[in-house]
Amino acid sequence: MTRSASTSSTTPRNVLIGRAAELYRRSRDPPERFLALTDIQIRSSIAIVYGPARRLRLPLLLLALLVASCAPGRTPSLAGAPRPLSPVVAAPIISGADQLIPLPDGPTAFAAIVDVLRTARRSIDLELYEFQRLDLASMLLDAHDRGVTVTAIKDPSERSSRPTWAELEQGGVRVVAFPLDRLTIDHVKLLIVDGARAIVGGINWGIHSPLNHDVDVLAAGPVVDNLERVFRQDLALAGEPIPIPPPATDRLVQVLVTHPGDGIRAAALAAVAAARHSIDLEMFVLSDRLILDALVAAARRGVGLRALLDRTQPQNATTMALLQKAGAAVRFYVQAGDELLHAKLGIFDGGTVLFGSCNWSYSGFTRNHELDLLVRDAGLAQIFLTRLDQDWAASAA
């Protein structure tokens, strides 16, 4: 494919990307300013055709638009009435030597993603389960054009993302496949820029992902070194020879993985067992038997247990009945338009937070390759609790 060089002239694509970054920086803008990002993937996909690079083929763009309009369980319109959004936190949470900026919803997460991609200078490391965002693929190709080393790890079983990965490979980006067993997926969502900043959490880069309620952070500090170590380990598992540094010491922010390992379930069980006053959960899927037994035991010993669950997942109805019988407060998340509660968030005693890509299911804990953070910081916990409180109130029967 012939690819022309990028230019600095103002184009529809550049306007869209610049607007997203500006929204991220101007965190005091009213929440409705962020809503425009929910359809940026559609409008920018069209704009890219007429931008100077013209790198993304028209058939691929038409395919993305078709997926956006025909995906099961989603309406083609993006003009629903989303619930008010929490503003981006302008100042980072200082947790030991780490700095964490909470990204408590889809639009703020994607605004941060756009910002770090635009400012990458040396390297971009990306590991994703779902990737259909053509505007972000174009930004990765732009970074490659300006000399940034772009390396990506994909889940080869995720079919809807294959055209995007193929476009990146054709454009010269190094893309490797995570090795999968028959029942395994690479469910990680990780972006590292220049070895200094990372966005990690639960959000995919799919067509509808900006509509979803997810939990992520933009991180700097030793945690980024440990996230980079996970990325390098995954490259090694994929057969790419690469040195793997020793783990960095980080007392307050712990990086956890599954498959290989079972660190996330072990951390979740330990956090539930250690809770004395409160456990607050916001979950896409909550069904793992060991976790449910531990939660029931916590509720019966007097720990205040609150769980907000996504109603689209059939397992959650059984979980609701079980936890309510034990005395827990449980609600189904009331969706706004096409939104999903896609978060995987646990907050313990208002001071410890466990979140990331891992659903609290048997598959999430034992079969899938997942990545979570365990953060012992009351400031971060309070920010995510505030958002959970908003969601809880909006989901009252």
GROMACS .gro file of C-alpha atoms in nm:
model
  397
    1MET     CA    1   0.000   0.000   0.000
    2THR     CA    2   0.134   0.341  -0.093
    3ARG     CA    3   0.125   0.577   0.200
    4SER     CA    4   0.190   0.947   0.171
    5ALA     CA    5   0.365   1.142   0.441
    6SER     CA    6   0.168   1.323   0.705
    7THR     CA    7   0.149   1.700   0.683
    8SER     CA    8   0.094   1.969   0.939
    9SER     CA    9  -0.200   2.124   0.758
   10THR     CA   10  -0.533   2.139   0.938
   11THR     CA   11  -0.766   1.861   0.825
   12PRO     CA   12  -1.096   1.726   0.954
   13ARG     CA   13  -0.907   1.441   1.120
   14ASN     CA   14  -0.661   1.674   1.291
   15VAL     CA   15  -0.945   1.894   1.412
   16LEU     CA   16  -1.119   1.594   1.570
   17ILE     CA   17  -0.806   1.461   1.737
   18GLY     CA   18  -0.706   1.806   1.858
   19ARG     CA   19  -1.051   1.864   1.998
   20ALA     CA   20  -1.033   1.540   2.195
   21ALA     CA   21  -0.697   1.633   2.345
   22GLU     CA   22  -0.823   1.981   2.430
   23LEU     CA   23  -1.123   1.833   2.611
   24TYR     CA   24  -0.884   1.617   2.812
   25ARG     CA   25  -0.670   1.914   2.911
   26ARG     CA   26  -0.963   2.140   2.998
   27SER     CA   27  -1.093   1.925   3.278
   28ARG     CA   28  -1.323   2.198   3.408
   29ASP     CA   29  -1.539   2.192   3.096
   30PRO     CA   30  -1.899   2.087   3.165
   31PRO     CA   31  -1.967   1.714   3.127
   32GLU     CA   32  -2.169   1.757   2.810
   33ARG     CA   33  -1.852   1.872   2.630
   34PHE     CA   34  -1.718   1.519   2.668
   35LEU     CA   35  -2.024   1.359   2.510
   36ALA     CA   36  -1.903   1.454   2.162
   37LEU     CA   37  -1.630   1.195   2.199
   38THR     CA   38  -1.880   0.910   2.201
   39ASP     CA   39  -1.915   0.926   1.823
   40ILE     CA   40  -1.564   1.041   1.737
   41GLN     CA   41  -1.484   0.697   1.601
   42ILE     CA   42  -1.756   0.730   1.335
   43ARG     CA   43  -1.693   1.090   1.232
   44SER     CA   44  -1.315   1.062   1.234
   45SER     CA   45  -1.326   0.738   1.037
   46ILE     CA   46  -1.504   0.928   0.762
   47ALA     CA   47  -1.273   1.227   0.795
   48ILE     CA   48  -0.960   1.014   0.762
   49VAL     CA   49  -1.054   0.932   0.402
   50TYR     CA   50  -1.017   1.298   0.316
   51GLY     CA   51  -0.715   1.370   0.537
   52PRO     CA   52  -0.365   1.406   0.391
   53ALA     CA   53  -0.247   1.057   0.485
   54ARG     CA   54  -0.542   0.872   0.322
   55ARG     CA   55  -0.396   0.561   0.481
   56LEU     CA   56  -0.708   0.372   0.582
   57ARG     CA   57  -0.882   0.204   0.294
   58LEU     CA   58  -1.240   0.294   0.219
   59PRO     CA   59  -1.362  -0.071   0.237
   60LEU     CA   60  -1.220  -0.097   0.589
   61LEU     CA   61  -1.396   0.223   0.691
   62LEU     CA   62  -1.724   0.103   0.547
   63LEU     CA   63  -1.682  -0.223   0.738
   64ALA     CA   64  -1.631  -0.030   1.062
   65LEU     CA   65  -1.943   0.177   0.998
   66LEU     CA   66  -2.139  -0.140   0.925
   67VAL     CA   67  -2.020  -0.297   1.250
   68ALA     CA   68  -2.114   0.020   1.439
   69SER     CA   69  -2.467   0.020   1.300
   70CYS     CA   70  -2.539  -0.354   1.316
   71ALA     CA   71  -2.366  -0.483   1.630
   72PRO     CA   72  -2.592  -0.718   1.827
   73GLY     CA   73  -2.773  -0.560   2.118
   74ARG     CA   74  -2.682  -0.206   2.014
   75THR     CA   75  -2.890   0.053   1.837
   76PRO     CA   76  -2.730   0.233   1.542
   77SER     CA   77  -2.786   0.575   1.692
   78LEU     CA   78  -2.535   0.721   1.935
   79ALA     CA   79  -2.773   0.996   2.037
   80GLY     CA   80  -2.895   0.848   2.364
   81ALA     CA   81  -2.903   1.040   2.689
   82PRO     CA   82  -2.592   0.927   2.880
   83ARG     CA   83  -2.577   0.990   3.252
   84PRO     CA   84  -2.369   1.289   3.369
   85LEU     CA   85  -1.999   1.218   3.351
   86SER     CA   86  -1.740   1.269   3.619
   87PRO     CA   87  -1.485   1.530   3.509
   88VAL     CA   88  -1.127   1.429   3.445
   89VAL     CA   89  -0.921   1.485   3.758
   90ALA     CA   90  -0.673   1.761   3.670
   91ALA     CA   91  -0.419   1.680   3.943
   92PRO     CA   92  -0.282   1.328   3.978
   93ILE     CA   93  -0.324   1.118   4.288
   94ILE     CA   94   0.019   1.078   4.446
   95SER     CA   95   0.053   0.721   4.572
   96GLY     CA   96   0.404   0.671   4.702
   97ALA     CA   97   0.637   0.723   4.406
   98ASP     CA   98   0.351   0.680   4.157
   99GLN     CA   99   0.117   0.935   4.004
  100LEU     CA  100  -0.230   0.817   3.901
  101ILE     CA  101  -0.493   1.015   3.714
  102PRO     CA  102  -0.830   0.839   3.745
  103LEU     CA  103  -1.022   0.790   3.420
  104PRO     CA  104  -1.366   0.693   3.551
  105ASP     CA  105  -1.560   0.669   3.223
  106GLY     CA  106  -1.517   0.598   2.853
  107PRO     CA  107  -1.495   0.952   2.713
  108THR     CA  108  -1.230   1.067   2.960
  109ALA     CA  109  -1.027   0.752   2.900
  110PHE     CA  110  -1.030   0.801   2.524
  111ALA     CA  111  -0.941   1.167   2.555
  112ALA     CA  112  -0.637   1.062   2.759
  113ILE     CA  113  -0.550   0.792   2.504
  114VAL     CA  114  -0.558   1.049   2.222
  115ASP     CA  115  -0.341   1.287   2.423
  116VAL     CA  116  -0.065   1.035   2.501
  117LEU     CA  117  -0.059   0.898   2.146
  118ARG     CA  118  -0.019   1.246   2.001
  119THR     CA  119   0.271   1.326   2.231
  120ALA     CA  120   0.463   0.996   2.202
  121ARG     CA  121   0.829   1.056   2.112
  122ARG     CA  122   1.018   0.726   2.137
  123SER     CA  123   0.796   0.422   2.187
  124ILE     CA  124   0.438   0.300   2.204
  125ASP     CA  125   0.364  -0.044   2.350
  126LEU     CA  126   0.006  -0.161   2.311
  127GLU     CA  127  -0.174  -0.479   2.420
  128LEU     CA  128  -0.546  -0.502   2.350
  129TYR     CA  129  -0.828  -0.751   2.325
  130GLU     CA  130  -1.065  -0.549   2.106
  131PHE     CA  131  -0.945  -0.286   1.857
  132GLN     CA  132  -1.173  -0.134   1.592
  133ARG     CA  133  -1.105   0.238   1.649
  134LEU     CA  134  -0.974   0.351   1.310
  135ASP     CA  135  -0.895   0.703   1.430
  136LEU     CA  136  -0.658   0.555   1.689
  137ALA     CA  137  -0.508   0.316   1.435
  138SER     CA  138  -0.431   0.618   1.218
  139MET     CA  139  -0.261   0.788   1.513
  140LEU     CA  140  -0.043   0.480   1.564
  141LEU     CA  141   0.057   0.491   1.198
  142ASP     CA  142   0.131   0.862   1.228
  143ALA     CA  143   0.355   0.786   1.527
  144HIS     CA  144   0.532   0.516   1.327
  145ASP     CA  145   0.584   0.766   1.043
  146ARG     CA  146   0.753   1.016   1.275
  147GLY     CA  147   0.998   0.755   1.404
  148VAL     CA  148   0.822   0.625   1.715
  149THR     CA  149   0.877   0.252   1.771
  150VAL     CA  150   0.527   0.101   1.784
  151THR     CA  151   0.488  -0.256   1.913
  152ALA     CA  152   0.151  -0.424   1.963
  153ILE     CA  153   0.029  -0.754   2.107
  154LYS     CA  154  -0.306  -0.876   1.978
  155ASP     CA  155  -0.553  -1.147   2.065
  156PRO     CA  156  -0.569  -1.347   1.741
  157SER     CA  157  -0.908  -1.496   1.833
  158GLU     CA  158  -1.088  -1.158   1.839
  159ARG     CA  159  -1.225  -1.155   1.485
  160SER     CA  160  -1.377  -0.808   1.468
  161SER     CA  161  -1.034  -0.654   1.533
  162ARG     CA  162  -0.849  -0.837   1.258
  163PRO     CA  163  -0.894  -0.570   0.986
  164THR     CA  164  -0.749  -0.302   1.215
  165TRP     CA  165  -0.448  -0.512   1.312
  166ALA     CA  166  -0.391  -0.603   0.946
  167GLU     CA  167  -0.394  -0.235   0.851
  168LEU     CA  168  -0.133  -0.158   1.116
  169GLU     CA  169   0.089  -0.444   1.002
  170GLN     CA  170   0.062  -0.332   0.641
  171GLY     CA  171   0.166   0.014   0.754
  172GLY     CA  172   0.484  -0.119   0.916
  173VAL     CA  173   0.375  -0.154   1.279
  174ARG     CA  174   0.512  -0.459   1.460
  175VAL     CA  175   0.214  -0.670   1.569
  176VAL     CA  176   0.256  -1.006   1.743
  177ALA     CA  177  -0.007  -1.258   1.852
  178PHE     CA  178  -0.038  -1.363   2.215
  179PRO     CA  179  -0.025  -1.745   2.235
  180LEU     CA  180  -0.367  -1.881   2.324
  181ASP     CA  181  -0.499  -2.209   2.456
  182ARG     CA  182  -0.836  -2.335   2.337
  183LEU     CA  183  -1.031  -2.157   2.612
  184THR     CA  184  -0.798  -1.860   2.661
  185ILE     CA  185  -0.821  -1.500   2.543
  186ASP     CA  186  -0.574  -1.214   2.587
  187HIS     CA  187  -0.809  -0.974   2.763
  188VAL     CA  188  -0.543  -0.719   2.864
  189LYS     CA  189  -0.594  -0.346   2.797
  190LEU     CA  190  -0.256  -0.171   2.824
  191LEU     CA  191  -0.096   0.131   2.657
  192ILE     CA  192   0.258   0.244   2.748
  193VAL     CA  193   0.413   0.554   2.590
  194ASP     CA  194   0.786   0.635   2.603
  195GLY     CA  195   0.828   0.393   2.893
  196ALA     CA  196   0.703   0.673   3.118
  197ARG     CA  197   0.323   0.689   3.098
  198ALA     CA  198   0.068   0.408   3.091
  199ILE     CA  199  -0.308   0.378   3.059
  200VAL     CA  200  -0.437   0.058   3.213
  201GLY     CA  201  -0.780  -0.067   3.313
  202GLY     CA  202  -1.082  -0.225   3.154
  203ILE     CA  203  -1.158  -0.028   2.840
  204ASN     CA  204  -1.135  -0.183   2.495
  205TRP     CA  205  -1.066   0.019   2.181
  206GLY     CA  206  -1.386  -0.093   2.012
  207ILE     CA  207  -1.646   0.095   1.813
  208HIS     CA  208  -1.882   0.117   2.110
  209SER     CA  209  -1.623   0.130   2.389
  210PRO     CA  210  -1.659   0.506   2.453
  211LEU     CA  211  -2.021   0.440   2.550
  212ASN     CA  212  -1.925   0.194   2.821
  213HIS     CA  213  -1.867   0.270   3.185
  214ASP     CA  214  -1.513   0.149   3.255
  215VAL     CA  215  -1.243   0.223   3.511
  216ASP     CA  216  -0.887   0.310   3.404
  217VAL     CA  217  -0.595   0.524   3.518
  218LEU     CA  218  -0.321   0.723   3.349
  219ALA     CA  219  -0.009   0.630   3.545
  220ALA     CA  220   0.349   0.747   3.588
  221GLY     CA  221   0.621   0.620   3.820
  222PRO     CA  222   0.750   0.274   3.915
  223VAL     CA  223   0.416   0.115   3.825
  224VAL     CA  224   0.494   0.189   3.460
  225ASP     CA  225   0.819  -0.008   3.488
  226ASN     CA  226   0.624  -0.305   3.620
  227LEU     CA  227   0.360  -0.272   3.349
  228GLU     CA  228   0.639  -0.261   3.090
  229ARG     CA  229   0.775  -0.579   3.246
  230VAL     CA  230   0.438  -0.750   3.190
  231PHE     CA  231   0.440  -0.634   2.828
  232ARG     CA  232   0.789  -0.773   2.776
  233GLN     CA  233   0.693  -1.102   2.939
  234ASP     CA  234   0.402  -1.127   2.697
  235LEU     CA  235   0.633  -1.057   2.403
  236ALA     CA  236   0.858  -1.337   2.526
  237LEU     CA  237   0.560  -1.572   2.554
  238ALA     CA  238   0.479  -1.482   2.192
  239GLY     CA  239   0.827  -1.597   2.090
  240GLU     CA  240   0.991  -1.255   2.067
  241PRO     CA  241   1.340  -1.257   2.226
  242ILE     CA  242   1.356  -0.958   2.458
  243PRO     CA  243   1.526  -0.887   2.793
  244ILE     CA  244   1.292  -0.879   3.093
  245PRO     CA  245   1.399  -0.644   3.374
  246PRO     CA  246   1.354  -0.732   3.741
  247PRO     CA  247   1.039  -0.596   3.906
  248ALA     CA  248   1.053  -0.243   4.043
  249THR     CA  249   0.983  -0.195   4.411
  250ASP     CA  250   0.637  -0.044   4.451
  251ARG     CA  251   0.473  -0.080   4.789
  252LEU     CA  252   0.141   0.093   4.717
  253VAL     CA  253   0.062   0.000   4.355
  254GLN     CA  254   0.082  -0.369   4.274
  255VAL     CA  255   0.060  -0.509   3.919
  256LEU     CA  256  -0.130  -0.839   3.899
  257VAL     CA  257  -0.175  -1.086   3.613
  258THR     CA  258  -0.348  -1.413   3.540
  259HIS     CA  259  -0.253  -1.685   3.293
  260PRO     CA  260   0.031  -1.708   3.363
  261GLY     CA  261  -0.032  -1.692   3.737
  262ASP     CA  262  -0.342  -1.644   3.951
  263GLY     CA  263  -0.250  -1.319   4.120
  264ILE     CA  264  -0.579  -1.138   4.064
  265ARG     CA  265  -0.806  -1.395   4.227
  266ALA     CA  266  -0.562  -1.432   4.517
  267ALA     CA  267  -0.559  -1.055   4.567
  268ALA     CA  268  -0.938  -1.032   4.547
  269LEU     CA  269  -0.986  -1.311   4.801
  270ALA     CA  270  -0.730  -1.155   5.035
  271ALA     CA  271  -0.894  -0.812   5.008
  272VAL     CA  272  -1.239  -0.954   5.080
  273ALA     CA  273  -1.107  -1.152   5.377
  274ALA     CA  274  -0.927  -0.847   5.517
  275ALA     CA  275  -1.222  -0.608   5.483
  276ARG     CA  276  -1.360  -0.489   5.816
  277HIS     CA  277  -1.612  -0.218   5.732
  278SER     CA  278  -1.709  -0.202   5.366
  279ILE     CA  279  -1.681  -0.370   5.027
  280ASP     CA  280  -1.808  -0.176   4.725
  281LEU     CA  281  -1.820  -0.349   4.387
  282GLU     CA  282  -1.905  -0.234   4.035
  283MET     CA  283  -1.890  -0.534   3.803
  284PHE     CA  284  -1.965  -0.639   3.449
  285VAL     CA  285  -1.954  -1.005   3.555
  286LEU     CA  286  -1.953  -1.134   3.915
  287SER     CA  287  -1.988  -1.512   3.920
  288ASP     CA  288  -1.674  -1.687   4.050
  289ARG     CA  289  -1.777  -1.937   4.316
  290LEU     CA  290  -1.480  -1.881   4.547
  291ILE     CA  291  -1.528  -1.504   4.541
  292LEU     CA  292  -1.902  -1.534   4.600
  293ASP     CA  293  -1.844  -1.759   4.900
  294ALA     CA  294  -1.596  -1.506   5.040
  295LEU     CA  295  -1.837  -1.216   4.983
  296VAL     CA  296  -2.121  -1.401   5.154
  297ALA     CA  297  -1.893  -1.473   5.451
  298ALA     CA  298  -1.793  -1.106   5.468
  299ALA     CA  299  -2.155  -0.991   5.467
  300ARG     CA  300  -2.243  -1.239   5.741
  301ARG     CA  301  -1.962  -1.115   5.965
  302GLY     CA  302  -2.101  -0.762   5.940
  303VAL     CA  303  -1.905  -0.604   5.656
  304GLY     CA  304  -2.122  -0.363   5.458
  305LEU     CA  305  -2.140  -0.513   5.108
  306ARG     CA  306  -2.271  -0.318   4.809
  307ALA     CA  307  -2.262  -0.447   4.452
  308LEU     CA  308  -2.371  -0.276   4.130
  309LEU     CA  309  -2.396  -0.526   3.844
  310ASP     CA  310  -2.455  -0.515   3.470
  311ARG     CA  311  -2.798  -0.656   3.394
  312THR     CA  312  -2.703  -0.785   3.047
  313GLN     CA  313  -2.494  -1.068   3.192
  314PRO     CA  314  -2.719  -1.364   3.282
  315GLN     CA  315  -2.495  -1.489   3.566
  316ASN     CA  316  -2.550  -1.166   3.757
  317ALA     CA  317  -2.915  -1.240   3.837
  318THR     CA  318  -2.812  -1.551   4.032
  319THR     CA  319  -2.537  -1.352   4.202
  320MET     CA  320  -2.783  -1.080   4.302
  321ALA     CA  321  -3.016  -1.330   4.469
  322LEU     CA  322  -2.729  -1.500   4.652
  323LEU     CA  323  -2.577  -1.178   4.787
  324GLN     CA  324  -2.911  -1.024   4.882
  325LYS     CA  325  -2.993  -1.336   5.083
  326ALA     CA  326  -2.669  -1.277   5.277
  327GLY     CA  327  -2.776  -0.920   5.356
  328ALA     CA  328  -2.586  -0.732   5.084
  329ALA     CA  329  -2.724  -0.434   4.894
  330VAL     CA  330  -2.730  -0.523   4.523
  331ARG     CA  331  -2.865  -0.333   4.224
  332PHE     CA  332  -2.855  -0.366   3.850
  333TYR     CA  333  -2.690  -0.075   3.673
  334VAL     CA  334  -2.946   0.131   3.484
  335GLN     CA  335  -2.807   0.178   3.136
  336ALA     CA  336  -2.821   0.512   2.956
  337GLY     CA  337  -2.886   0.445   2.589
  338ASP     CA  338  -2.641   0.185   2.457
  339GLU     CA  339  -2.411   0.209   2.758
  340LEU     CA  340  -2.282  -0.099   2.939
  341LEU     CA  341  -2.143  -0.127   3.288
  342HIS     CA  342  -1.811  -0.277   3.177
  343ALA     CA  343  -1.613  -0.195   3.493
  344LYS     CA  344  -1.430  -0.449   3.707
  345LEU     CA  345  -1.390  -0.253   4.029
  346GLY     CA  346  -1.360  -0.345   4.395
  347ILE     CA  347  -1.309  -0.094   4.678
  348PHE     CA  348  -1.230  -0.223   5.026
  349ASP     CA  349  -1.270  -0.025   5.351
  350GLY     CA  350  -1.255   0.295   5.145
  351GLY     CA  351  -0.879   0.264   5.107
  352THR     CA  352  -0.782  -0.021   4.873
  353VAL     CA  353  -0.883  -0.046   4.507
  354LEU     CA  354  -0.865  -0.348   4.276
  355PHE     CA  355  -0.948  -0.283   3.911
  356GLY     CA  356  -0.842  -0.367   3.558
  357SER     CA  357  -0.937  -0.603   3.278
  358CYS     CA  358  -1.038  -0.905   3.487
  359ASN     CA  359  -1.403  -0.996   3.527
  360TRP     CA  360  -1.468  -1.170   3.856
  361SER     CA  361  -1.560  -1.496   3.686
  362TYR     CA  362  -1.397  -1.838   3.669
  363SER     CA  363  -1.269  -1.765   3.319
  364GLY     CA  364  -1.137  -1.424   3.417
  365PHE     CA  365  -0.951  -1.557   3.719
  366THR     CA  366  -0.816  -1.883   3.573
  367ARG     CA  367  -0.827  -1.904   3.192
  368ASN     CA  368  -0.782  -1.559   3.043
  369HIS     CA  369  -0.471  -1.347   3.034
  370GLU     CA  370  -0.572  -1.048   3.248
  371LEU     CA  371  -0.407  -0.742   3.402
  372ASP     CA  372  -0.519  -0.556   3.716
  373LEU     CA  373  -0.382  -0.301   3.959
  374LEU     CA  374  -0.416  -0.326   4.336
  375VAL     CA  375  -0.377   0.026   4.476
  376ARG     CA  376  -0.362   0.106   4.845
  377ASP     CA  377  -0.460   0.471   4.838
  378ALA     CA  378  -0.761   0.636   5.001
  379GLY     CA  379  -0.754   0.928   4.757
  380LEU     CA  380  -0.800   0.706   4.453
  381ALA     CA  381  -1.056   0.497   4.639
  382GLN     CA  382  -1.259   0.808   4.719
  383ILE     CA  383  -1.268   0.922   4.357
  384PHE     CA  384  -1.393   0.586   4.236
  385LEU     CA  385  -1.635   0.565   4.531
  386THR     CA  386  -1.781   0.901   4.431
  387ARG     CA  387  -1.848   0.771   4.082
  388LEU     CA  388  -1.993   0.448   4.221
  389ASP     CA  389  -2.220   0.653   4.449
  390GLN     CA  390  -2.345   0.843   4.144
  391ASP     CA  391  -2.411   0.521   3.956
  392TRP     CA  392  -2.580   0.366   4.259
  393ALA     CA  393  -2.816   0.660   4.301
  394ALA     CA  394  -2.897   0.663   3.929
  395SER     CA  395  -2.977   0.291   3.945
  396ALA     CA  396  -3.231   0.310   4.226
  397ALA     CA  397  -3.543   0.102   4.160
   0.00000   0.00000   0.00000
